[in-house]
Short mmCIF file of C-alpha atoms and ligand atoms in Angstrom, two decimals:
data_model
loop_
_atom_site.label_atom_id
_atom_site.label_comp_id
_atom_site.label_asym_id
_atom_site.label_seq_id
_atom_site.Cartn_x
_atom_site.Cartn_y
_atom_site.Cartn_z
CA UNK A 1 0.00 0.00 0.00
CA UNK A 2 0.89 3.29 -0.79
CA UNK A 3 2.39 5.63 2.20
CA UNK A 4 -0.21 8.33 3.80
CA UNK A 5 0.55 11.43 1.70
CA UNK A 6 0.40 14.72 3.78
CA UNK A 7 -0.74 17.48 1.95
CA UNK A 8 -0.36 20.87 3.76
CA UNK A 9 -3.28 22.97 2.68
CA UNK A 10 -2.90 26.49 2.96
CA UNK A 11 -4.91 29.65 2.52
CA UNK A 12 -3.25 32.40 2.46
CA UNK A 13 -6.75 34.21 2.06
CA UNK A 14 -7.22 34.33 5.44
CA UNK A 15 -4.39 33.94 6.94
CA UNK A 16 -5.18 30.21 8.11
CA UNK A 17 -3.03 27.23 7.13
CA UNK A 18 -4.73 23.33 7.38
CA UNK A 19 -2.75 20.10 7.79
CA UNK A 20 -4.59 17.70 6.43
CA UNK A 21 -3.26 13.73 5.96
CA UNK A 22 -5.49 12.22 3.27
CA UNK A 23 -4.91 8.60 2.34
CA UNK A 24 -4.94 6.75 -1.41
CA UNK A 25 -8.63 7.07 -2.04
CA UNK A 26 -8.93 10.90 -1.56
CA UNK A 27 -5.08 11.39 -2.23
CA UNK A 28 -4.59 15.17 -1.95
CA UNK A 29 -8.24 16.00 -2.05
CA UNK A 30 -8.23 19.75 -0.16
CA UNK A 31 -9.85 19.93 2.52
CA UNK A 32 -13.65 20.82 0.86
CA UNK A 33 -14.97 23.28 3.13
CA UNK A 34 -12.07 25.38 3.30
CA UNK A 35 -11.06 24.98 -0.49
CA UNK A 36 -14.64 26.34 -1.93
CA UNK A 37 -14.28 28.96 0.89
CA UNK A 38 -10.62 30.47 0.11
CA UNK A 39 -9.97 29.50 -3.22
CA UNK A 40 -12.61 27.00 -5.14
CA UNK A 41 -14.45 29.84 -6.19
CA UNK A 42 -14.30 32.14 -9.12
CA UNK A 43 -13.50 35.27 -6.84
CA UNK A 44 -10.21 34.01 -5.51
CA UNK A 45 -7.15 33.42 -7.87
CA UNK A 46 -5.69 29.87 -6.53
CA UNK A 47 -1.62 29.69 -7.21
CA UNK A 48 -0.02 26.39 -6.02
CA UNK A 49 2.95 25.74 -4.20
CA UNK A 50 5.27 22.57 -3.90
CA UNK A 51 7.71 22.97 -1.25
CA UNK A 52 9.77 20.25 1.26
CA UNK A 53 7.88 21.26 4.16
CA UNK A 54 9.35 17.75 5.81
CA UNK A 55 12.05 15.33 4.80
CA UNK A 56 15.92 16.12 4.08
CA UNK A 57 15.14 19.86 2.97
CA UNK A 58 11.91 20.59 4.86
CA UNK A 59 14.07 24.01 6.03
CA UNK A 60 13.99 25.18 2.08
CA UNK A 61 10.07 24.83 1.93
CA UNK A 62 9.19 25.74 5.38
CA UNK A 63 11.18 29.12 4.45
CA UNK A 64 10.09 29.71 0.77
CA UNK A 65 6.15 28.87 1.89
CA UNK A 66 6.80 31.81 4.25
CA UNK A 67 8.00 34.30 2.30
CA UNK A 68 5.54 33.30 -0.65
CA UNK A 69 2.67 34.03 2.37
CA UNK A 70 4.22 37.26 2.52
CA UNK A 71 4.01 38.17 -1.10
CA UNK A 72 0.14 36.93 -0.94
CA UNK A 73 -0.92 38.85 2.27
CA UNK A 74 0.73 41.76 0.95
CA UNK A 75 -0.82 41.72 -2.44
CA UNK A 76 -4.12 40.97 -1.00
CA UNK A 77 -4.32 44.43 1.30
CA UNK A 78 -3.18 45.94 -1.73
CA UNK A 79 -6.63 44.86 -3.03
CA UNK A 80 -5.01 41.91 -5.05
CA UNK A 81 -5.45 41.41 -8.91
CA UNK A 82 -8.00 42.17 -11.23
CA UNK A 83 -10.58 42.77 -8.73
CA UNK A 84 -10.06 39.05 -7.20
CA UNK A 85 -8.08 37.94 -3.85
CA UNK A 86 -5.25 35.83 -4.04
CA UNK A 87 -4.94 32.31 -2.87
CA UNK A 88 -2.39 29.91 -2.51
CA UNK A 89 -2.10 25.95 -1.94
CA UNK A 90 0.66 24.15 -0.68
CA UNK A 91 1.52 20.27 -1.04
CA UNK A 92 4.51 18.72 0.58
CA UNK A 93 6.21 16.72 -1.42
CA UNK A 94 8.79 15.28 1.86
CA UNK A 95 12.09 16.42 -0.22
CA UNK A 96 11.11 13.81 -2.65
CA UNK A 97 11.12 14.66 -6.41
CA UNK A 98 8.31 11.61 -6.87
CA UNK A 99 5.98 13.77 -4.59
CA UNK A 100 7.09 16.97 -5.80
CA UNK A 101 5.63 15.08 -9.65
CA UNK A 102 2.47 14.11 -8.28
CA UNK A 103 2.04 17.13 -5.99
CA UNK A 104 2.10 19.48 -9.04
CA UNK A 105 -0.41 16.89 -11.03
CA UNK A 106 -2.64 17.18 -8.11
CA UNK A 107 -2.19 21.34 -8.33
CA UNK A 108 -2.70 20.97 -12.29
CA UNK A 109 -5.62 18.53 -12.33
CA UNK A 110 -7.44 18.49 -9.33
CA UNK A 111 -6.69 22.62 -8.14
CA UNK A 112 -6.78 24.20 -11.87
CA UNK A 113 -4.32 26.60 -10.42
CA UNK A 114 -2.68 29.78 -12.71
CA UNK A 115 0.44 29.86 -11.23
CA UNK A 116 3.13 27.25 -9.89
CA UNK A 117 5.69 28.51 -7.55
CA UNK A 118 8.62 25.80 -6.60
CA UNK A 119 10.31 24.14 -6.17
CA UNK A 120 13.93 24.86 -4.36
CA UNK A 121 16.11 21.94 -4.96
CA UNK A 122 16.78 21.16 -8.69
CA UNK A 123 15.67 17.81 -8.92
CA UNK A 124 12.07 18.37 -7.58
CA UNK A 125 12.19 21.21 -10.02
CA UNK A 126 13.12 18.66 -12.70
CA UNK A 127 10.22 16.29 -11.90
CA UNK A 128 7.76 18.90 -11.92
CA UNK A 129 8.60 21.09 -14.97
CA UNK A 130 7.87 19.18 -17.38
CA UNK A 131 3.99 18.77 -16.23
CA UNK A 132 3.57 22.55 -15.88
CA UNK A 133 5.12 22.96 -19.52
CA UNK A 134 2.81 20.32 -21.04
CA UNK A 135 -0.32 21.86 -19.19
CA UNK A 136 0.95 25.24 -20.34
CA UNK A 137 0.43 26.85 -16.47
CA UNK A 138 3.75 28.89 -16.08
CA UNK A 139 6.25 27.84 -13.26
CA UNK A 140 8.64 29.88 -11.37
CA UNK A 141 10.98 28.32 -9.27
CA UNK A 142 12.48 30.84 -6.88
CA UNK A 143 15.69 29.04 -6.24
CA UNK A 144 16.25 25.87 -8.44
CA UNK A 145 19.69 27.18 -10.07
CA UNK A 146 20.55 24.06 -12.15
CA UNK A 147 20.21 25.61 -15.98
CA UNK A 148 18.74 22.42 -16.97
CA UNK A 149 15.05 23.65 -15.23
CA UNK A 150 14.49 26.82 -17.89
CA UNK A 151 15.23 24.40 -20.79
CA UNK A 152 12.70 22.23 -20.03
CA UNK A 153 10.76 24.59 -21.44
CA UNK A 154 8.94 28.51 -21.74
CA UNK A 155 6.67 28.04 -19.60
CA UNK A 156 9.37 27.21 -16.83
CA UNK A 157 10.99 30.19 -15.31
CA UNK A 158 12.97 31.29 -12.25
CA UNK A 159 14.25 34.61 -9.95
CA UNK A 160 17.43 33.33 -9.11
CA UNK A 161 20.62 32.93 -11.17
CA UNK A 162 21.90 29.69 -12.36
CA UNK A 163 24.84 27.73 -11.19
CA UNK A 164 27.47 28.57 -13.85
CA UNK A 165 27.39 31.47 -12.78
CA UNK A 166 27.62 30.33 -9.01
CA UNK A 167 30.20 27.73 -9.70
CA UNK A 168 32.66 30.13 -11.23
CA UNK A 169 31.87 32.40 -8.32
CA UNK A 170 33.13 30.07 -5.79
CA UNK A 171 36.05 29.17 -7.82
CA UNK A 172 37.37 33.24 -8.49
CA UNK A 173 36.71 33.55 -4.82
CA UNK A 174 39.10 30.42 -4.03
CA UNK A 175 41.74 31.71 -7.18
CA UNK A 176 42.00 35.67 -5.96
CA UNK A 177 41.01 35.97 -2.74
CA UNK A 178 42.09 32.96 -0.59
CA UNK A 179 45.07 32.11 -3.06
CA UNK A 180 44.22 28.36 -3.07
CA UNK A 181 46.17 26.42 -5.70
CA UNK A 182 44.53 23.02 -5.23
CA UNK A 183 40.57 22.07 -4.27
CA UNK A 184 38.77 18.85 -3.84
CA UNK A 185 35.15 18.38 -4.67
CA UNK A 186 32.28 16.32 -2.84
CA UNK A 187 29.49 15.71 -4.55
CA UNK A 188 25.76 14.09 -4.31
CA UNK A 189 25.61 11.96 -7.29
CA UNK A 190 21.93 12.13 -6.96
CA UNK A 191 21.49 16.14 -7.14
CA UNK A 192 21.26 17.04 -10.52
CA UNK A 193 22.49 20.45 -8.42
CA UNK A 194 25.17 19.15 -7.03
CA UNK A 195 26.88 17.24 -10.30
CA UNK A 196 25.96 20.77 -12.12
CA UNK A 197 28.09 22.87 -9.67
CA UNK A 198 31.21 20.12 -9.93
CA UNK A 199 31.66 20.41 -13.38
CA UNK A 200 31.40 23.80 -12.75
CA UNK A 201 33.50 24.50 -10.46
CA UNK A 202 36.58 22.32 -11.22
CA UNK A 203 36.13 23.99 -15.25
CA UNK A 204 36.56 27.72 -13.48
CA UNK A 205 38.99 26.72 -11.25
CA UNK A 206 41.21 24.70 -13.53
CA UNK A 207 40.96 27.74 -16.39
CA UNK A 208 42.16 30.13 -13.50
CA UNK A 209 45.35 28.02 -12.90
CA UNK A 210 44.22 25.52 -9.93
CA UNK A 211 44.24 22.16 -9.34
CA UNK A 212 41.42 20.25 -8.50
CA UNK A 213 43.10 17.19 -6.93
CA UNK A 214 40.46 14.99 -6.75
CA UNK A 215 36.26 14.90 -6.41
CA UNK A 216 34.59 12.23 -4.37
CA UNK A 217 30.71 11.30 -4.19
CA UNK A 218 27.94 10.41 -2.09
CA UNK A 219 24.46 9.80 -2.63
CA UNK A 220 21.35 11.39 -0.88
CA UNK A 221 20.62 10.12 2.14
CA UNK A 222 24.08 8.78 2.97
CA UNK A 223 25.14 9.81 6.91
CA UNK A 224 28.47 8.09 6.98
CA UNK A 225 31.39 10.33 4.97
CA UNK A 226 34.16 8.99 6.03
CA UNK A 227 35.86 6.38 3.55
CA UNK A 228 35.85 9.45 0.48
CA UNK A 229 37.02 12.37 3.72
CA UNK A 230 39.94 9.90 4.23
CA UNK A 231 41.06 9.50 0.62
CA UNK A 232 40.75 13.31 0.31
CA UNK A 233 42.34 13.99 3.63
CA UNK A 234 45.52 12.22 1.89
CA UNK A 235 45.68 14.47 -0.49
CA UNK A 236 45.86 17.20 1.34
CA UNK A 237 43.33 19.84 -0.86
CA UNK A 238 43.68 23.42 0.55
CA UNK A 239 39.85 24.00 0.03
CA UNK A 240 36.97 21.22 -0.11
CA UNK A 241 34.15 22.57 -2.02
CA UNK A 242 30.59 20.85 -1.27
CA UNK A 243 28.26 22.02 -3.59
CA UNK A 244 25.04 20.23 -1.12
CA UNK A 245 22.32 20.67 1.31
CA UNK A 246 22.47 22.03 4.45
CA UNK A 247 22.12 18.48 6.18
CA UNK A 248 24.33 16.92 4.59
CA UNK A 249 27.10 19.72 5.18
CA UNK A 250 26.46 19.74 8.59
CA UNK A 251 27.49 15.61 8.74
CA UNK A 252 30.57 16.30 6.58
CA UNK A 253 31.83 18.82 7.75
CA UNK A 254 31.56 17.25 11.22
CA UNK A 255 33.51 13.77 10.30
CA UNK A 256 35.57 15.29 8.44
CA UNK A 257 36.67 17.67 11.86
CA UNK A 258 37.02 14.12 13.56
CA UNK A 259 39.20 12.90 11.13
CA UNK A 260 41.48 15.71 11.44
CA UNK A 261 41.42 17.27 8.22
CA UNK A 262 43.00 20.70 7.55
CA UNK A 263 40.91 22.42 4.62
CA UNK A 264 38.82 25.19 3.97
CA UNK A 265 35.65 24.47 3.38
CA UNK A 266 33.65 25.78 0.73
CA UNK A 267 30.14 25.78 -0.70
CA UNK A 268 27.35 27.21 -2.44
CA UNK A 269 23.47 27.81 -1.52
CA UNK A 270 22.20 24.66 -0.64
CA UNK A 271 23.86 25.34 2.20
CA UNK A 272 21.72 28.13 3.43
CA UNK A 273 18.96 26.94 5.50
CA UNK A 274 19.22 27.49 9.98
CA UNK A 275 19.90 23.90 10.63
CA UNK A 276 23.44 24.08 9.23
CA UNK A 277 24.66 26.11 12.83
CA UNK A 278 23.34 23.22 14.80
CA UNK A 279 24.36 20.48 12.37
CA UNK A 280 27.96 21.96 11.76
CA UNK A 281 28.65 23.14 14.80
CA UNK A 282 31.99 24.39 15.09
CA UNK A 283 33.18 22.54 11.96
CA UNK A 284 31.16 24.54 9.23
CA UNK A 285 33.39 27.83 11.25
CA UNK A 286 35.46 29.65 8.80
CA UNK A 287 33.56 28.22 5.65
CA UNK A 288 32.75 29.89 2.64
CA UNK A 289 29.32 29.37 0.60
CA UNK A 290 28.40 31.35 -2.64
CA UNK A 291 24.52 33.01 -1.96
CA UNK A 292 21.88 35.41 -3.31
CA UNK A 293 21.01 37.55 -0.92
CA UNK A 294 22.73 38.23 2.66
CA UNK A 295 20.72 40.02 5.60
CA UNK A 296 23.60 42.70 6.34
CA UNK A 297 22.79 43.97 3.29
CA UNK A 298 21.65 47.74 3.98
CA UNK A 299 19.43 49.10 1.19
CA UNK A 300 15.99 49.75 2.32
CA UNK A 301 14.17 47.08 0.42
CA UNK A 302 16.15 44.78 1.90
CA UNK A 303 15.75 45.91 5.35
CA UNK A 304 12.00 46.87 4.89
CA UNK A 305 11.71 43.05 4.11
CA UNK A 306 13.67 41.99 7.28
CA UNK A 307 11.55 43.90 9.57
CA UNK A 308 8.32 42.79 7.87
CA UNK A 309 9.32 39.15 7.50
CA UNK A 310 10.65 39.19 11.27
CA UNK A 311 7.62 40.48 12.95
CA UNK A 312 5.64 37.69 11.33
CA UNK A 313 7.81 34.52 11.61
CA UNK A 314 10.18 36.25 14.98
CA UNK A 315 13.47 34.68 12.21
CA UNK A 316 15.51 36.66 10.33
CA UNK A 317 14.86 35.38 6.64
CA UNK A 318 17.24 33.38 4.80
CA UNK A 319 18.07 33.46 1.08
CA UNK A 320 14.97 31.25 0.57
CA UNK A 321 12.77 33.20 2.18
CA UNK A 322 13.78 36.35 0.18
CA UNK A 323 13.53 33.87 -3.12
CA UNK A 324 10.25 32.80 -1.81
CA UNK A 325 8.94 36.43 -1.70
CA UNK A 326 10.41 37.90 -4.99
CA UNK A 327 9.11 34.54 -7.04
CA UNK A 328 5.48 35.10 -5.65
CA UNK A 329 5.78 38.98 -6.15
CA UNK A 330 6.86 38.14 -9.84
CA UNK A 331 4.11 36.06 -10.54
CA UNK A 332 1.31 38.68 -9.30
CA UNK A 333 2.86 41.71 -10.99
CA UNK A 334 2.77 39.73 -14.06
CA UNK A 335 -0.79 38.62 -13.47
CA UNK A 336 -2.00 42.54 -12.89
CA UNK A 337 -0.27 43.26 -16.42
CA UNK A 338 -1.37 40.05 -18.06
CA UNK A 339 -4.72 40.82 -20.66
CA UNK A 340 -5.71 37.37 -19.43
CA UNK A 341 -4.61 34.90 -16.55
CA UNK A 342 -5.04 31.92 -19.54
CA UNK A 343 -1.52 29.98 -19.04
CA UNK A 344 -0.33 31.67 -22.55
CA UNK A 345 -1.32 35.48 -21.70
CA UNK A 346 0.81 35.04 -18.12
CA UNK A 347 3.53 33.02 -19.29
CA UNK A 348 3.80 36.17 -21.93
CA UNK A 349 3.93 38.66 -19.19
CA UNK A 350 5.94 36.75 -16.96
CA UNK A 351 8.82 36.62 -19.57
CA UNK A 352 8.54 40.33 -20.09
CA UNK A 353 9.56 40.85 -16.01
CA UNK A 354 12.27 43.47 -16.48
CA UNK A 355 14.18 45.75 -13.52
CA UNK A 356 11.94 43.95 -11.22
CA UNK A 357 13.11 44.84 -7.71
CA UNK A 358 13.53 42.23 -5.93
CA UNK A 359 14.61 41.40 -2.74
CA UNK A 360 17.46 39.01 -3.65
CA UNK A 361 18.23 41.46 -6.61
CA UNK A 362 16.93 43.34 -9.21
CA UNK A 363 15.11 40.68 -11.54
CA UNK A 364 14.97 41.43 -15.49
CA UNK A 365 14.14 37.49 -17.49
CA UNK A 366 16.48 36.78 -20.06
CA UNK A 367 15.58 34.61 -23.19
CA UNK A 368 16.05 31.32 -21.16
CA UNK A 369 13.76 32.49 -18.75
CA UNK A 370 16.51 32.95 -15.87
CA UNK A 371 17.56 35.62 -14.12
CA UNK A 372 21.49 37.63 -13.99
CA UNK A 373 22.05 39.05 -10.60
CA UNK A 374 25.45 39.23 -8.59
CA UNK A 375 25.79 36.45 -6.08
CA UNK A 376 27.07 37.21 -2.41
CA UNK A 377 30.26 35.31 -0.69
CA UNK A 378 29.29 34.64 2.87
CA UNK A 379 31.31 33.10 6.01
CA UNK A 380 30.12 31.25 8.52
CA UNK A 381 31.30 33.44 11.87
CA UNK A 382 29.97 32.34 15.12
CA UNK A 383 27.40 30.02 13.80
CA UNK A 384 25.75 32.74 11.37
CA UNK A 385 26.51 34.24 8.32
CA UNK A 386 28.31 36.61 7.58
CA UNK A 387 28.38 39.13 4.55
CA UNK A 388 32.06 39.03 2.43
CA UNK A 389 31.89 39.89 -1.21
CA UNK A 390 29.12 40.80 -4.02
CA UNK A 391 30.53 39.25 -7.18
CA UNK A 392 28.55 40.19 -10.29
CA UNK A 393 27.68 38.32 -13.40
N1 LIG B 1 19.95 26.21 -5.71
C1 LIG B 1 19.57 24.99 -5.03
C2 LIG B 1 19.16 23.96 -6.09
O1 LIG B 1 18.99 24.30 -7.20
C3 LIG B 1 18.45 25.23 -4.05
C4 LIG B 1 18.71 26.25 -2.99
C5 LIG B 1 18.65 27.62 -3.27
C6 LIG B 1 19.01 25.87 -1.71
C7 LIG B 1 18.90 28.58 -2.29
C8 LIG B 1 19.25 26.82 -0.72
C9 LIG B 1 19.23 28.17 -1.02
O2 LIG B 1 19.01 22.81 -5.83
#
């Protein structure tokens, strides 16, 4: 028998959210009363969501979800679009890209939604795209960076920049400004992210003169490190780059402490997410991770968001967060411009999103339907992060 699917149902609408688990025979069936209330009806615009609100990543959807809710509150005081409130629903797919695939069926059959916003990680971004793009419902992904999620298709877009640009980010940082000469990689053979940022990387950093000594894998779900941190540990790489997520960082970077190792390590978003400090510990100190948007960062839009975001959720938002918020925001601004919200008419005026200000940049959609903002350099500094470099594209 199939596993209990939890579907977290929210309304944005009013401000409520539902947990509903719903088994094979009503798999993903909203929650009627609420769903004809807040967004079955013809007077509220439903968007859908797909996010890891539990599983490996559930920090990258519980984040994103919250800064989308943002967006959607906000828009709605504002009197929302086209005379109609705004709605969103939200499935979990567990960090899975299976669920993520049937979530955004569900959203495409079941919820007739307008708009898809998700997912983070690449993969579930990869399982989903191609439903959105044969359904012709336009997809933004705030944070999916792998290039291969655009191609899939126009109807596929996303506010964040893509990871050739990141990779050779992390790699001029490593070059100029810590003067490495040799790296290591460690990669998740199962990310389509994470093999996307190794070839990256050791292409950059090889062009610029270093060495990348050797790269090691893992797969997802792994917990034990140690056999590839020993054969790299031999080698004695001045940096270790880990293009991952968060939780597996935090076990790496812990084993590889225990095993004595003297590197640097270094990394790229996936890292961002607040169970890193606990996970880490002292071993992630003195890291380096490539980002899109850091906190310290003073311009008012930025800090406007902070305060908003904090009096809400009592965090400080992460990059994810400030993804979250600028992919929802996209989708609405294009919806008020749109002649129509028919998937053709939006995708059109999603694509023409230009000098968009964002809060993880200033968005303008290029032909491949991705966005080219400067990344950020961060170090980890007693367990936060802390702002080191803007690099731009
Ligand atoms: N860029 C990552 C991916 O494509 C997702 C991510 C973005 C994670 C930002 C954390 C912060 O898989």
């Amino acid at each position: 028998m199939r596993k209990t699917a939890l579907a977290v149902l929210c309304f944005a609408l009013f401000g409520c959210e539902k947990k509903t688990t719903t088994t094979d025979g009503s798999k993903g069936a909203p929650d009627a009363s609420s769903a004809q209330a807040a967004g079955g009806g013809d007077d509220v615009i439903l968007i859908g969501e797909v996010g890891s609100l539990t599983g490996a990543e559930a920090a990258f959807g519980i984040s994103t979800k919250n800064g989308i809710e943002l967006a959607i509150e906000e828009a709605n005081e504002a009197g929302g679009v086209k005379g109609k409130k705004l709605a969103v629903r939200v499935y979990d797919d567990q960090s899975k890209p299976e669920e993520a695939a049937s979530a955004v069926t569900r959203l495409l059959t079941q919820d007739k939604v307008k708009l898809i916003l998700g997912e983070v990680a690449s993969s579930n971004s990869l399982a989903m795209a191609p439903k959105a793009q044969e359904a012709k419902v336009p997809m933004i992904s705030p944070s999916s960076t792998n290039p291969s999620v655009t191609a899939v298709g126009d109807y596929i877009f996303r506010v964040c920049f893509i990871d050739p640009f990141q990779g050779y980010v992390m790699a001029k940082y490593a070059r100029e400004k810590l003067e490495f000469n040799t790296a290591a990689i460690l990669k998740d053979v199962k990310s389509a992210y994470s093999v996307g940022l190794t070839e990256v990387f050791e292409q950059k950093f090889s062009e610029m003169g270093g060495k990348v000594v050797a790269i090691e894998s893992y797969s997802k779900g792994d917990t034990d490190f140690r056999a590839q941190l020993t054969a790299l540990k031999k080698l004695k790489p001045q940096g270790l780059y880990i293009p991952g997520y968060y939780n597996d960082v935090g076990a790496i970077a812990q084993q590889a402490e225990e095993l004595g190792m003297k590197v640097v390590l270094m990394g790229s978003d996936g890292w961002d997410g607040p169970p890193l400090f606990e996970l880490g510990g002292k071993a992630i100190e003195g890291s380096y991770i490539s980002n899109h948007y850091s906190a310290e960062d003073p311009s008012p839009n930025v800090q406007n968001f902070i305060k908003k975001y904090q009096a809400k959720y009592k965090v400080v938002p992460d990059s994810l967060a400030a993804l979250g918020y600028d992919s929802a925001r996209v989708g609405i601004e294009a919806m008020k411009r749109a002649g129509s919200l028919d998937g053709p008419a939006l995708r059109d005026a999603i694509a023409s999103t230009k000098e968009f200000p964002g809060v993880a940049g200033t968005i303008t959609l290029n032909s491949k339907r991705d966005a080219e903002k400067p990344a950020v350099v961060l170090q980890v500094k007693d367990g936060k992060f802390k702002y080191v470099a803007t690099v731009n594209p």
